[in-house]
mmCIF file of C-alpha atoms in Angstrom:
data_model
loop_
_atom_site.group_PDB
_atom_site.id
_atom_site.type_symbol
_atom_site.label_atom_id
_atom_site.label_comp_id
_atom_site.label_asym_id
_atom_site.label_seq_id
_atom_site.Cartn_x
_atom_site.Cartn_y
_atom_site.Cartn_z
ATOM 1 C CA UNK A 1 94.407 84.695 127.662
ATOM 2 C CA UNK A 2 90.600 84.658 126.810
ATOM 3 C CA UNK A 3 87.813 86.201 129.087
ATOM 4 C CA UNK A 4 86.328 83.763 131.891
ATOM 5 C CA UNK A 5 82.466 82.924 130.995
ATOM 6 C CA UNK A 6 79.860 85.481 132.365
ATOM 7 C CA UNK A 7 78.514 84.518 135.527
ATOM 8 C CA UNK A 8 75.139 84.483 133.640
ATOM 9 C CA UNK A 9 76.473 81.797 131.748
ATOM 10 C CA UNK A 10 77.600 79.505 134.485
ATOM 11 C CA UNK A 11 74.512 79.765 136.169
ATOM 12 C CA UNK A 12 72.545 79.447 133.550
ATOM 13 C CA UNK A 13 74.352 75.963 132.545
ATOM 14 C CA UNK A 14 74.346 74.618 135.717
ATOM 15 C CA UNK A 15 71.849 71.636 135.945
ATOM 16 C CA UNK A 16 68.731 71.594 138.371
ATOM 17 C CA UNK A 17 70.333 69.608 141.982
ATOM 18 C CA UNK A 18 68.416 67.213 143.334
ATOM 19 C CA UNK A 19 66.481 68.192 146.544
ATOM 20 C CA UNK A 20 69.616 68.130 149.725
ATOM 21 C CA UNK A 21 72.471 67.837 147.147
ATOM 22 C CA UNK A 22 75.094 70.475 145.690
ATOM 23 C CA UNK A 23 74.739 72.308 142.639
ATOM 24 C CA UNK A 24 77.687 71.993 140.399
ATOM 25 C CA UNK A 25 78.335 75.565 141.296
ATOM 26 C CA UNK A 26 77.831 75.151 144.820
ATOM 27 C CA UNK A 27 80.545 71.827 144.652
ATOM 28 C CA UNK A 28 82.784 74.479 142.817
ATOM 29 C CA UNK A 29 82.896 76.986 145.432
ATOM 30 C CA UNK A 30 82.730 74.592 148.189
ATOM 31 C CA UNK A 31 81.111 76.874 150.866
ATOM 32 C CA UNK A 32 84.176 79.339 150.634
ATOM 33 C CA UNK A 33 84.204 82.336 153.080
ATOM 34 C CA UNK A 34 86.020 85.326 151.128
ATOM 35 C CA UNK A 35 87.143 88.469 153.943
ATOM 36 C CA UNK A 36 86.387 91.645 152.074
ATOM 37 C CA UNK A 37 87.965 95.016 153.432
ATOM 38 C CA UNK A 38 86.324 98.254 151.882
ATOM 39 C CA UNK A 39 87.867 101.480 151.892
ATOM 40 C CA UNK A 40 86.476 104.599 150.130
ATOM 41 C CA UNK A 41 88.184 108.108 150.919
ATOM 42 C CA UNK A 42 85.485 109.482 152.413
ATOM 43 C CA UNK A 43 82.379 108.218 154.083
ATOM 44 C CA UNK A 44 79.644 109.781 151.689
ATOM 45 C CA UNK A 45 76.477 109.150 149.788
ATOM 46 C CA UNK A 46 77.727 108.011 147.211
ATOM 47 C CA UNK A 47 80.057 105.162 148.759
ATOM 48 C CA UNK A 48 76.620 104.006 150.801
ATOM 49 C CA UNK A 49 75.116 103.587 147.454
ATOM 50 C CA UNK A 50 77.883 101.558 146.505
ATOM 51 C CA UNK A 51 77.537 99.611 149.643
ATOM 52 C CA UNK A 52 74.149 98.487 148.943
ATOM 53 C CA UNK A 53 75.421 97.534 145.463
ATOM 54 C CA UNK A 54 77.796 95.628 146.857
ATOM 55 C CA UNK A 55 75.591 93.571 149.346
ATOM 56 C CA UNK A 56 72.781 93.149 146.773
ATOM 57 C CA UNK A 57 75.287 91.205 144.344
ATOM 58 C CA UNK A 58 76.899 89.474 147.054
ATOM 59 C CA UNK A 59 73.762 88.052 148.074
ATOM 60 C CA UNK A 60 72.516 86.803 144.879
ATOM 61 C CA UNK A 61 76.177 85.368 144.324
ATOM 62 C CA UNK A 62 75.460 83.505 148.021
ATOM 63 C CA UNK A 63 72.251 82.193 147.142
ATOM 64 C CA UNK A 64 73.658 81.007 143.674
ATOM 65 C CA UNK A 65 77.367 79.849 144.630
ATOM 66 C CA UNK A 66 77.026 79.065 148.434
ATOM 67 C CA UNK A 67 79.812 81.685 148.780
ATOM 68 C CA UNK A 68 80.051 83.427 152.138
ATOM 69 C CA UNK A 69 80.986 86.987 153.045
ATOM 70 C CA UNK A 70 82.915 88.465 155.452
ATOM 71 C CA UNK A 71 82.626 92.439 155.092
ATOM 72 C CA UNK A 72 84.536 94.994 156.390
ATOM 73 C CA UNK A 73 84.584 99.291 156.396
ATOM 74 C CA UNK A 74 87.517 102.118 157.070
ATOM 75 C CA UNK A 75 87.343 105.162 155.909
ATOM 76 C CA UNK A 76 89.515 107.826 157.452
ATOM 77 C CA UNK A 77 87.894 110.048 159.677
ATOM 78 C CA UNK A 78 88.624 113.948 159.165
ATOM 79 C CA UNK A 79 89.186 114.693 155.096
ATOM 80 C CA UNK A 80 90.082 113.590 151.602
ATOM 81 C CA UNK A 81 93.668 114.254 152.434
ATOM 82 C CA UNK A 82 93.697 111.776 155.813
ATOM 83 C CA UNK A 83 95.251 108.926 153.675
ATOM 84 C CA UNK A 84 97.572 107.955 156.218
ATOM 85 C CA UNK A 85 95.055 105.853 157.780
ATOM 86 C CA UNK A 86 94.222 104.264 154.619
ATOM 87 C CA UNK A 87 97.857 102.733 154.501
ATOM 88 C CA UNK A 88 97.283 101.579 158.152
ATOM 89 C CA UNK A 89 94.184 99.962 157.007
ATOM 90 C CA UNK A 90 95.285 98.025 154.297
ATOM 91 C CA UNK A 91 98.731 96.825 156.031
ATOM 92 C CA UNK A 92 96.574 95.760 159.493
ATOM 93 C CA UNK A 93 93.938 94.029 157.010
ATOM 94 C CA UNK A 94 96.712 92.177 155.163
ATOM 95 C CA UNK A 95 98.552 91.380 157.915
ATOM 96 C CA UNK A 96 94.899 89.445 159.149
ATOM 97 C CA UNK A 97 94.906 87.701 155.767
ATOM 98 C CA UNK A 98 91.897 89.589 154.173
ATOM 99 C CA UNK A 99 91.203 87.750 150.984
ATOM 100 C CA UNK A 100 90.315 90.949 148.812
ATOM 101 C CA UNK A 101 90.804 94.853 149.510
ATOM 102 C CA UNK A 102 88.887 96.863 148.113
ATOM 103 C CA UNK A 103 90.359 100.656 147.583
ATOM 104 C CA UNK A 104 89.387 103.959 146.558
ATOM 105 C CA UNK A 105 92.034 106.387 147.821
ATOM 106 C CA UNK A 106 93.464 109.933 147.567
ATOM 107 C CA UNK A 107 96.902 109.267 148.246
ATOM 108 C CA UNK A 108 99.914 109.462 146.102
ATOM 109 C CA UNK A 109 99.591 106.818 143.537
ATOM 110 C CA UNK A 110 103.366 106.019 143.760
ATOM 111 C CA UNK A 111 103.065 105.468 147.643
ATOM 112 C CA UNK A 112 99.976 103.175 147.436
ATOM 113 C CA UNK A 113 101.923 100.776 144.877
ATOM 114 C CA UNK A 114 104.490 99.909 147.421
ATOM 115 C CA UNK A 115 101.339 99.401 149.673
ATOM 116 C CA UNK A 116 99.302 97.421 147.391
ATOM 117 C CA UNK A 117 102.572 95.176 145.853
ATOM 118 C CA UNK A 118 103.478 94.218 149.859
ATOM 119 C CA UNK A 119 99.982 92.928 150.227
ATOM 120 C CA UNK A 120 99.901 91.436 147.192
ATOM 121 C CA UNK A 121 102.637 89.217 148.006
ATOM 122 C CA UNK A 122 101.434 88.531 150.919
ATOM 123 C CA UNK A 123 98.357 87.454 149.403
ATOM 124 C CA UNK A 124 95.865 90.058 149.777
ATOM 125 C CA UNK A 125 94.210 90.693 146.859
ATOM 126 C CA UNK A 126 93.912 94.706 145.832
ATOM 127 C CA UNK A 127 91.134 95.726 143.513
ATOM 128 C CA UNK A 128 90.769 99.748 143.165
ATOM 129 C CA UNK A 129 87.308 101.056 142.029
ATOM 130 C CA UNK A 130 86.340 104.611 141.328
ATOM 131 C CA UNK A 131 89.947 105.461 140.983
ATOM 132 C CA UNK A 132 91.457 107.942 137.863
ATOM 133 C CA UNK A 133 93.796 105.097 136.811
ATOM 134 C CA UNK A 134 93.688 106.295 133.200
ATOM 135 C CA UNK A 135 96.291 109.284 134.230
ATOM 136 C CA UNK A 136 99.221 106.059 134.984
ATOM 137 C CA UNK A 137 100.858 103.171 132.932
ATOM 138 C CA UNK A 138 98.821 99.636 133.735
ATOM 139 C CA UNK A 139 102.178 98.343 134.090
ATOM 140 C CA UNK A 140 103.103 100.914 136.955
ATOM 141 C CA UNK A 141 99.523 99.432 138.461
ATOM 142 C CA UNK A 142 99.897 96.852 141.017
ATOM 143 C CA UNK A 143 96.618 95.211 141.767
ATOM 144 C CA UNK A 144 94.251 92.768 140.436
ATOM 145 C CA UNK A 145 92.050 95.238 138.782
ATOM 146 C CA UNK A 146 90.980 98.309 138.749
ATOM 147 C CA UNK A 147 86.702 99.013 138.614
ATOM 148 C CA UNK A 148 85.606 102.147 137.551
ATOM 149 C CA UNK A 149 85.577 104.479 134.379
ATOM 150 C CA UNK A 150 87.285 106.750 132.400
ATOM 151 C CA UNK A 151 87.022 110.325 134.311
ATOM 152 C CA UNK A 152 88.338 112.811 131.272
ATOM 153 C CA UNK A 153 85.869 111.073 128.539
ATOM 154 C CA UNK A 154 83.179 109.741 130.850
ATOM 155 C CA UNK A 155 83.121 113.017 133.250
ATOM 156 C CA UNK A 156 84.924 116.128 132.627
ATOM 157 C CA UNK A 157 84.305 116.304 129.117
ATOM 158 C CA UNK A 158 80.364 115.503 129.023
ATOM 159 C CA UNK A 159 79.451 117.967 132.261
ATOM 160 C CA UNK A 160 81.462 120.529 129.810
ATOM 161 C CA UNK A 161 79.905 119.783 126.756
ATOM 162 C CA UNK A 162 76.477 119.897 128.399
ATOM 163 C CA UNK A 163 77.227 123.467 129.324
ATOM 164 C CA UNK A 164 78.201 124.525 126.156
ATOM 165 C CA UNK A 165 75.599 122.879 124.103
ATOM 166 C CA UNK A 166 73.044 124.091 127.441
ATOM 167 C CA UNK A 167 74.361 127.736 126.869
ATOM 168 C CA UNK A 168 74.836 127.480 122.912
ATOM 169 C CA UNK A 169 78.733 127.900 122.662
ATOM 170 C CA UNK A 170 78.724 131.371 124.436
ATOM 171 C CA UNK A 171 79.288 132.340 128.409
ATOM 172 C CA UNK A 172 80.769 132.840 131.577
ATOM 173 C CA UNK A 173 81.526 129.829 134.415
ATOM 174 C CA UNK A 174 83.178 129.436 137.090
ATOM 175 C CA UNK A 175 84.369 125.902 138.186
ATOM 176 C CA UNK A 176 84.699 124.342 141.959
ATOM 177 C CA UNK A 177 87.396 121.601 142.172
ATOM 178 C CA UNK A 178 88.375 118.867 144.073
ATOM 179 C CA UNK A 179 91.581 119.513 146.326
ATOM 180 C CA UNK A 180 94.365 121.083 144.918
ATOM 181 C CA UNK A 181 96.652 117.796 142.957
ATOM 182 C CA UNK A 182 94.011 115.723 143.438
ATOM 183 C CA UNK A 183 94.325 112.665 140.184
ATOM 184 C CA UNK A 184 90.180 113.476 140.006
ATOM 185 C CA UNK A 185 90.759 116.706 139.244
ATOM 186 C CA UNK A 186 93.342 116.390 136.715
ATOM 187 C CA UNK A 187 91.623 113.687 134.725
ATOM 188 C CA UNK A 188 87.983 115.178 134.830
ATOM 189 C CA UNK A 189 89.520 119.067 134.597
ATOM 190 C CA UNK A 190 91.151 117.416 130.892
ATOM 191 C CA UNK A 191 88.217 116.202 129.258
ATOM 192 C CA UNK A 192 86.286 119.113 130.801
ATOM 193 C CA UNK A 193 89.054 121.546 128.858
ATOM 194 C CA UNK A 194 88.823 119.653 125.584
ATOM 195 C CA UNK A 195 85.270 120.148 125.687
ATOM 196 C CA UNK A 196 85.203 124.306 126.398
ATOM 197 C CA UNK A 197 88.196 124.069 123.582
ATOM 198 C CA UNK A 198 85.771 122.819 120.879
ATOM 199 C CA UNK A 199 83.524 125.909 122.727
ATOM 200 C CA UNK A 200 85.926 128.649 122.153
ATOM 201 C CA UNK A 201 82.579 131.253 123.041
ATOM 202 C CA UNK A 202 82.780 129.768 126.662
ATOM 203 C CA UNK A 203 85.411 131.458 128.839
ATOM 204 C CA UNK A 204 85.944 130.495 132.859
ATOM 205 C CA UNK A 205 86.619 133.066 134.777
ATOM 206 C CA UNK A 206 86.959 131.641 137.967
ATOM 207 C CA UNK A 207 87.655 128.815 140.135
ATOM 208 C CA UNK A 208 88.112 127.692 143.744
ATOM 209 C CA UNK A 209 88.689 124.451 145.183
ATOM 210 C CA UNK A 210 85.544 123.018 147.143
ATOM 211 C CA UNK A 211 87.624 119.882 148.842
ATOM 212 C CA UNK A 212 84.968 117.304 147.683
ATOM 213 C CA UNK A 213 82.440 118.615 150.114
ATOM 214 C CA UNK A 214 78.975 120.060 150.337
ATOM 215 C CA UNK A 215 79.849 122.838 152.605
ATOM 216 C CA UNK A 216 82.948 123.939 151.385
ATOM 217 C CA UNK A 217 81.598 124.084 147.886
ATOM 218 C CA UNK A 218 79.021 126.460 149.545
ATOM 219 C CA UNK A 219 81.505 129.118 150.455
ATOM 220 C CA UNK A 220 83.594 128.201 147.307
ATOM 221 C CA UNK A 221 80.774 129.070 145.190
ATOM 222 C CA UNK A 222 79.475 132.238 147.916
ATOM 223 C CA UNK A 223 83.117 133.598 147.089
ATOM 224 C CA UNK A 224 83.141 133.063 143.439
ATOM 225 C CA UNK A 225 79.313 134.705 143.281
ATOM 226 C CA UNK A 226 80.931 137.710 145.030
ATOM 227 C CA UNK A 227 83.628 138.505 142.346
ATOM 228 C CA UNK A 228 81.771 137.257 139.412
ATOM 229 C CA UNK A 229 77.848 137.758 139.798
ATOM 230 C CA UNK A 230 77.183 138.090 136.211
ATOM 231 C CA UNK A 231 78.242 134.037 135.279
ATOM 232 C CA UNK A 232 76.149 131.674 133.387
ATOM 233 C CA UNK A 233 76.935 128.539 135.024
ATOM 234 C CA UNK A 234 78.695 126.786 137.439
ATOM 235 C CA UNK A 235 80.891 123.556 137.093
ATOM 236 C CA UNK A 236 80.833 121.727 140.246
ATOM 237 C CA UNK A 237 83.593 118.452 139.801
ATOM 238 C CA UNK A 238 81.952 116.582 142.327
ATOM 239 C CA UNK A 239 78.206 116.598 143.475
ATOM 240 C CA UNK A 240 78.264 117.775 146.789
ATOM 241 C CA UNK A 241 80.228 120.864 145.906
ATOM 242 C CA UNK A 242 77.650 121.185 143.295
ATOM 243 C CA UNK A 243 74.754 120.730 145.320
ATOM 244 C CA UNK A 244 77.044 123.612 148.057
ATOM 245 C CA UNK A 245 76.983 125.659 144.839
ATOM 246 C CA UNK A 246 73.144 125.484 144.223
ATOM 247 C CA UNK A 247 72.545 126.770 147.969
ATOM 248 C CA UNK A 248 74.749 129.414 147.005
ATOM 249 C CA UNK A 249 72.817 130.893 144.011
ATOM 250 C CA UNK A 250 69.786 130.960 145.950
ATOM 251 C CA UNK A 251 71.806 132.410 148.656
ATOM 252 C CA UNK A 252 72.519 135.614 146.230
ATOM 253 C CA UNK A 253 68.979 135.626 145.001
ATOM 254 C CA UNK A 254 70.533 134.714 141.917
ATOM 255 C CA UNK A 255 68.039 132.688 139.265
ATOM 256 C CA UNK A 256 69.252 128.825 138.699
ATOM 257 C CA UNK A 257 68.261 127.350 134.761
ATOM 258 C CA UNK A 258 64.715 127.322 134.010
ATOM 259 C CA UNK A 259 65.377 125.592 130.835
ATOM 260 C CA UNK A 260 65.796 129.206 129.147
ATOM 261 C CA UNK A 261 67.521 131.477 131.117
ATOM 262 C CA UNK A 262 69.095 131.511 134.799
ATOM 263 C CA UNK A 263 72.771 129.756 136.269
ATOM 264 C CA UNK A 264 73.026 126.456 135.062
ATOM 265 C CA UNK A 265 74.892 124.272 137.468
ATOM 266 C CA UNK A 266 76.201 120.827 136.446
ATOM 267 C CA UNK A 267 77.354 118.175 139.018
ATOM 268 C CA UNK A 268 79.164 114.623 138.969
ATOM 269 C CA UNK A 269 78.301 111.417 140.725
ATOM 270 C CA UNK A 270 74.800 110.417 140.647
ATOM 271 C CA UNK A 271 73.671 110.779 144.159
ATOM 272 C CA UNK A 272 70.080 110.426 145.168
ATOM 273 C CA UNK A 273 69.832 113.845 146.679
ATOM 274 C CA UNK A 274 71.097 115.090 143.234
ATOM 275 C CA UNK A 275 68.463 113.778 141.187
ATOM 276 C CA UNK A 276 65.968 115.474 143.881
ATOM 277 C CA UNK A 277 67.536 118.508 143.497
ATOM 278 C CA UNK A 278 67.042 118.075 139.733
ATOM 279 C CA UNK A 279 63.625 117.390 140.508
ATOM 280 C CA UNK A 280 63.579 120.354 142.183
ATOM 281 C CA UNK A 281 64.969 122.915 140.104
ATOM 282 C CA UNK A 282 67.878 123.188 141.799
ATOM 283 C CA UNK A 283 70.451 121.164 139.857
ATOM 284 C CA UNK A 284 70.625 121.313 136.061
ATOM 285 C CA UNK A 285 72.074 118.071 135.543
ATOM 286 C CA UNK A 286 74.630 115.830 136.878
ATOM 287 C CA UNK A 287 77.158 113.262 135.201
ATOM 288 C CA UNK A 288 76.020 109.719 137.479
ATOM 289 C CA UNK A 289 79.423 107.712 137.628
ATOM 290 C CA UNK A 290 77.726 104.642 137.897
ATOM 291 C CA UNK A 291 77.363 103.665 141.651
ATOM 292 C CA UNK A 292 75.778 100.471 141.228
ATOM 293 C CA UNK A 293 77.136 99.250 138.121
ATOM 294 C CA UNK A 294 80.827 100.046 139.856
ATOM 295 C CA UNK A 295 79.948 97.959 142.862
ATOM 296 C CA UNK A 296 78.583 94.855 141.113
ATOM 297 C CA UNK A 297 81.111 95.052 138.701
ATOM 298 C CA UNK A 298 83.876 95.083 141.750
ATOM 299 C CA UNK A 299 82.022 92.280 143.563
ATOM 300 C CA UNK A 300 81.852 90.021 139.909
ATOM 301 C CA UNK A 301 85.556 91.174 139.868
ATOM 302 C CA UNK A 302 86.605 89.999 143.026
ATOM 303 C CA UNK A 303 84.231 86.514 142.770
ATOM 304 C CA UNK A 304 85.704 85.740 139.323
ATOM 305 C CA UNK A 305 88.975 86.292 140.424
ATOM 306 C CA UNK A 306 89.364 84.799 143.901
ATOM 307 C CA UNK A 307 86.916 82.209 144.133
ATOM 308 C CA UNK A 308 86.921 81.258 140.859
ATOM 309 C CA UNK A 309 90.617 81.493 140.059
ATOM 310 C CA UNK A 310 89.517 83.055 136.624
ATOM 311 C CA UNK A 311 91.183 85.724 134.205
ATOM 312 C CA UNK A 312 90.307 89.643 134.699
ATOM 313 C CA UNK A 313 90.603 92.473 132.846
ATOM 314 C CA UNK A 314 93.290 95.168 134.660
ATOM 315 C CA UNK A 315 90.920 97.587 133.761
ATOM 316 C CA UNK A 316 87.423 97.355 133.604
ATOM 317 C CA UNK A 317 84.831 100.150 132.894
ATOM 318 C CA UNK A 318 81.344 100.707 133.111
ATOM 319 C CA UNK A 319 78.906 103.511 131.433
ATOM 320 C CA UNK A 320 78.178 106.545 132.927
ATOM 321 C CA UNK A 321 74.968 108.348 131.871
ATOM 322 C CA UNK A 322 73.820 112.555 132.161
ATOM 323 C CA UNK A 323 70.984 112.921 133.943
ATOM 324 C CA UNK A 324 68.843 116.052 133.633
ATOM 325 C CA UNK A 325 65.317 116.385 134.484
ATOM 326 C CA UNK A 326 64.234 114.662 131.596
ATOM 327 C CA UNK A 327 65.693 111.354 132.471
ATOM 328 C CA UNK A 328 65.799 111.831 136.293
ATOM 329 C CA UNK A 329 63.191 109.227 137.090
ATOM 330 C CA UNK A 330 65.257 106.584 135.226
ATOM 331 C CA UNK A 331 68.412 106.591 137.018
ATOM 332 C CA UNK A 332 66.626 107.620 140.476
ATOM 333 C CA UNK A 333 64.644 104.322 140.152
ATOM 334 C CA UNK A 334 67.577 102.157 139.324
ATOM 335 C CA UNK A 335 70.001 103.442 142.214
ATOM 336 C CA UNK A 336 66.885 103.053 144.681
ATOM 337 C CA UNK A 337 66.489 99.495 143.448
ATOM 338 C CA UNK A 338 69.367 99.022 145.829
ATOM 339 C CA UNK A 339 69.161 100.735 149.038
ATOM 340 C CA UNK A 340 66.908 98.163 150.709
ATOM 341 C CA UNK A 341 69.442 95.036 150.189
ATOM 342 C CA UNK A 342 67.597 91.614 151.558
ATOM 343 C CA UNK A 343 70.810 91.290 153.352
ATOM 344 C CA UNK A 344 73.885 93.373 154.711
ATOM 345 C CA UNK A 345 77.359 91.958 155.536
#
């Protein structure tokens, strides 16, 4: 089946409405409300970015459609693991006739596809976004689409070929990881071993599992300092346990990269307070997954497929960039071109 049009197109075609009349697009949506339920795993900096994202495009798709939003946030409360409560939220949402779910979650991936085919056929529409779905069969995969990117080629592998290229082929690390089974883990931990395998000089020595969070990755990183004080860098999975990891080295009085010599520690995400700390000295670089680009991409998504009864792809992916300090300014600017959204939902 071929590819809808790009929004840009549609708009872009649609002719100039006479003043107190309908645009064609407007007639076409029909002043549709659509009930959106959003929940990420965690409530985090990074999922606020994607918030704002998400309410920037859905504004611009108001003002050009006449669509209307209803918005809606769970996370669970406690940690990564607390997925029971995701499965509560989506079966309470469905069972209030959400139009569109939107789901980032840590649970088991074959539990969540019972979840997501009841609410499908009850006609809740699931997208996932920032979800490893390149570890499963698309055919085991039951929801609309799934927004995000690829986390062994688009992660794992570039944060470990920055270190070896950063450190010339030859060193110690130590890596902090997300909980233990975790589907991030496995997928970013492959492409981050293909990379040290084309690096045969750069051996790992340790790791520790920072559960996804700033302050564990602290006393991950504190422990892994202890044993191994003489490493070269530091491979946090996630940002915040990076970020945990940076208070750490300067913690031990240890030296962090100066662009010659010193830890170098290399994050993933692409939060704000990562690019100050690379500002700052005090993260190397970090592998931004795309906040924005994943939100407007999962509100398009959603718009295309719902409102406008189009054709999506299963899986769609967006770019994800390094930052260091010599782009920093770049990707800071483009993120903070949507944290002020003219309207929330």
């Amino acid at each position: 089946m071929g590819q809808p049009p790009p929004l840009e197109a549609l708009e872009a075609a649609a002719p100039k409405a006479a003043p107190n009349s309908l645009t064609p697009s407007k007639k076409l949506v029909n002043g549709r409300t659509v009930q959106v339920g959003f929940t990420p795993p965690v409530l985090s900096e990074y999922y606020t970015q994607m918030e704002n994202a998400a309410f920037t495009r859905m504004a611009q798709l108001e003002d050009l459609y006449g669509v209307k939003w209803k918005w809606e946030k769970s996370s669970p409360t406690g940690n990564f693991n607390a997925v029971e409560q995701q499965i509560s939220t989506v079966q309470t949402w469905t069972s209030r006739k959400f139009d569109v779910v939107f789901i980032c979650t840590g649970a088991n991936f074959a539990t969540m596809q019972g979840v997501y085919k009841n609410a499908m056929n009850a006609g809740t529409k699931i997208f996932q976004f920032n979800q490893p779905v390149e570890l499963y069969p698309v055919d085991q995969i039951n929801t609309v689409s799934n927004i995000g990117y690829d986390n062994r080629a688009q992660s794992g592998y570039v944060a470990g070929k920055f270190i070896a290229d950063t450190l010339k082929g030859k060193g110690k690390i130590v890596q902090i990881m997300g909980p233990s089974g975790s589907d991030w883990t496995k997928a970013r931990l492959i492409g981050f071993n293909q990379a040290l395998s084309e690096n045969p000089g750069i051996e790992v020595v340790g790791t520790a599992d920072g559960g996804y969070l700033r302050d564990k990755g602290l006393s991950a990183a504190q422990d892994l300092l202890t044993r191994h004080p003489d490493i070269n860098a530091i491979y946090g999975e996630n940002e915040d346990m990076a970020l945990g990891a940076s208070q750490a080295v300067d913690a031990a009085g240890l030296k962090q990269w100066d662009g010659s010599q010193g830890i170098v520690i290399v994050g993933a995400d692409g939060l704000l307070s990562g690019m100050d700390a690379i500002r700052n000295g005090k993260l190397t670089a970090t592998v931004d997954v795309n906040s924005v680009d994943n939100a407007i991409r999962m509100i398009d998504t959603a718009f295309q497929s719902v409102v406008l009864n189009n054709y999506v792809p299963k899986i769609s992916n967006i770019t994800t960039h390094l930052v260091t300090k010599d782009n920093v300014e770049t990707y800071a600017s483009y993120i903070n071109g949507i944290m002020a959204p003219k309207k929330t939902y």
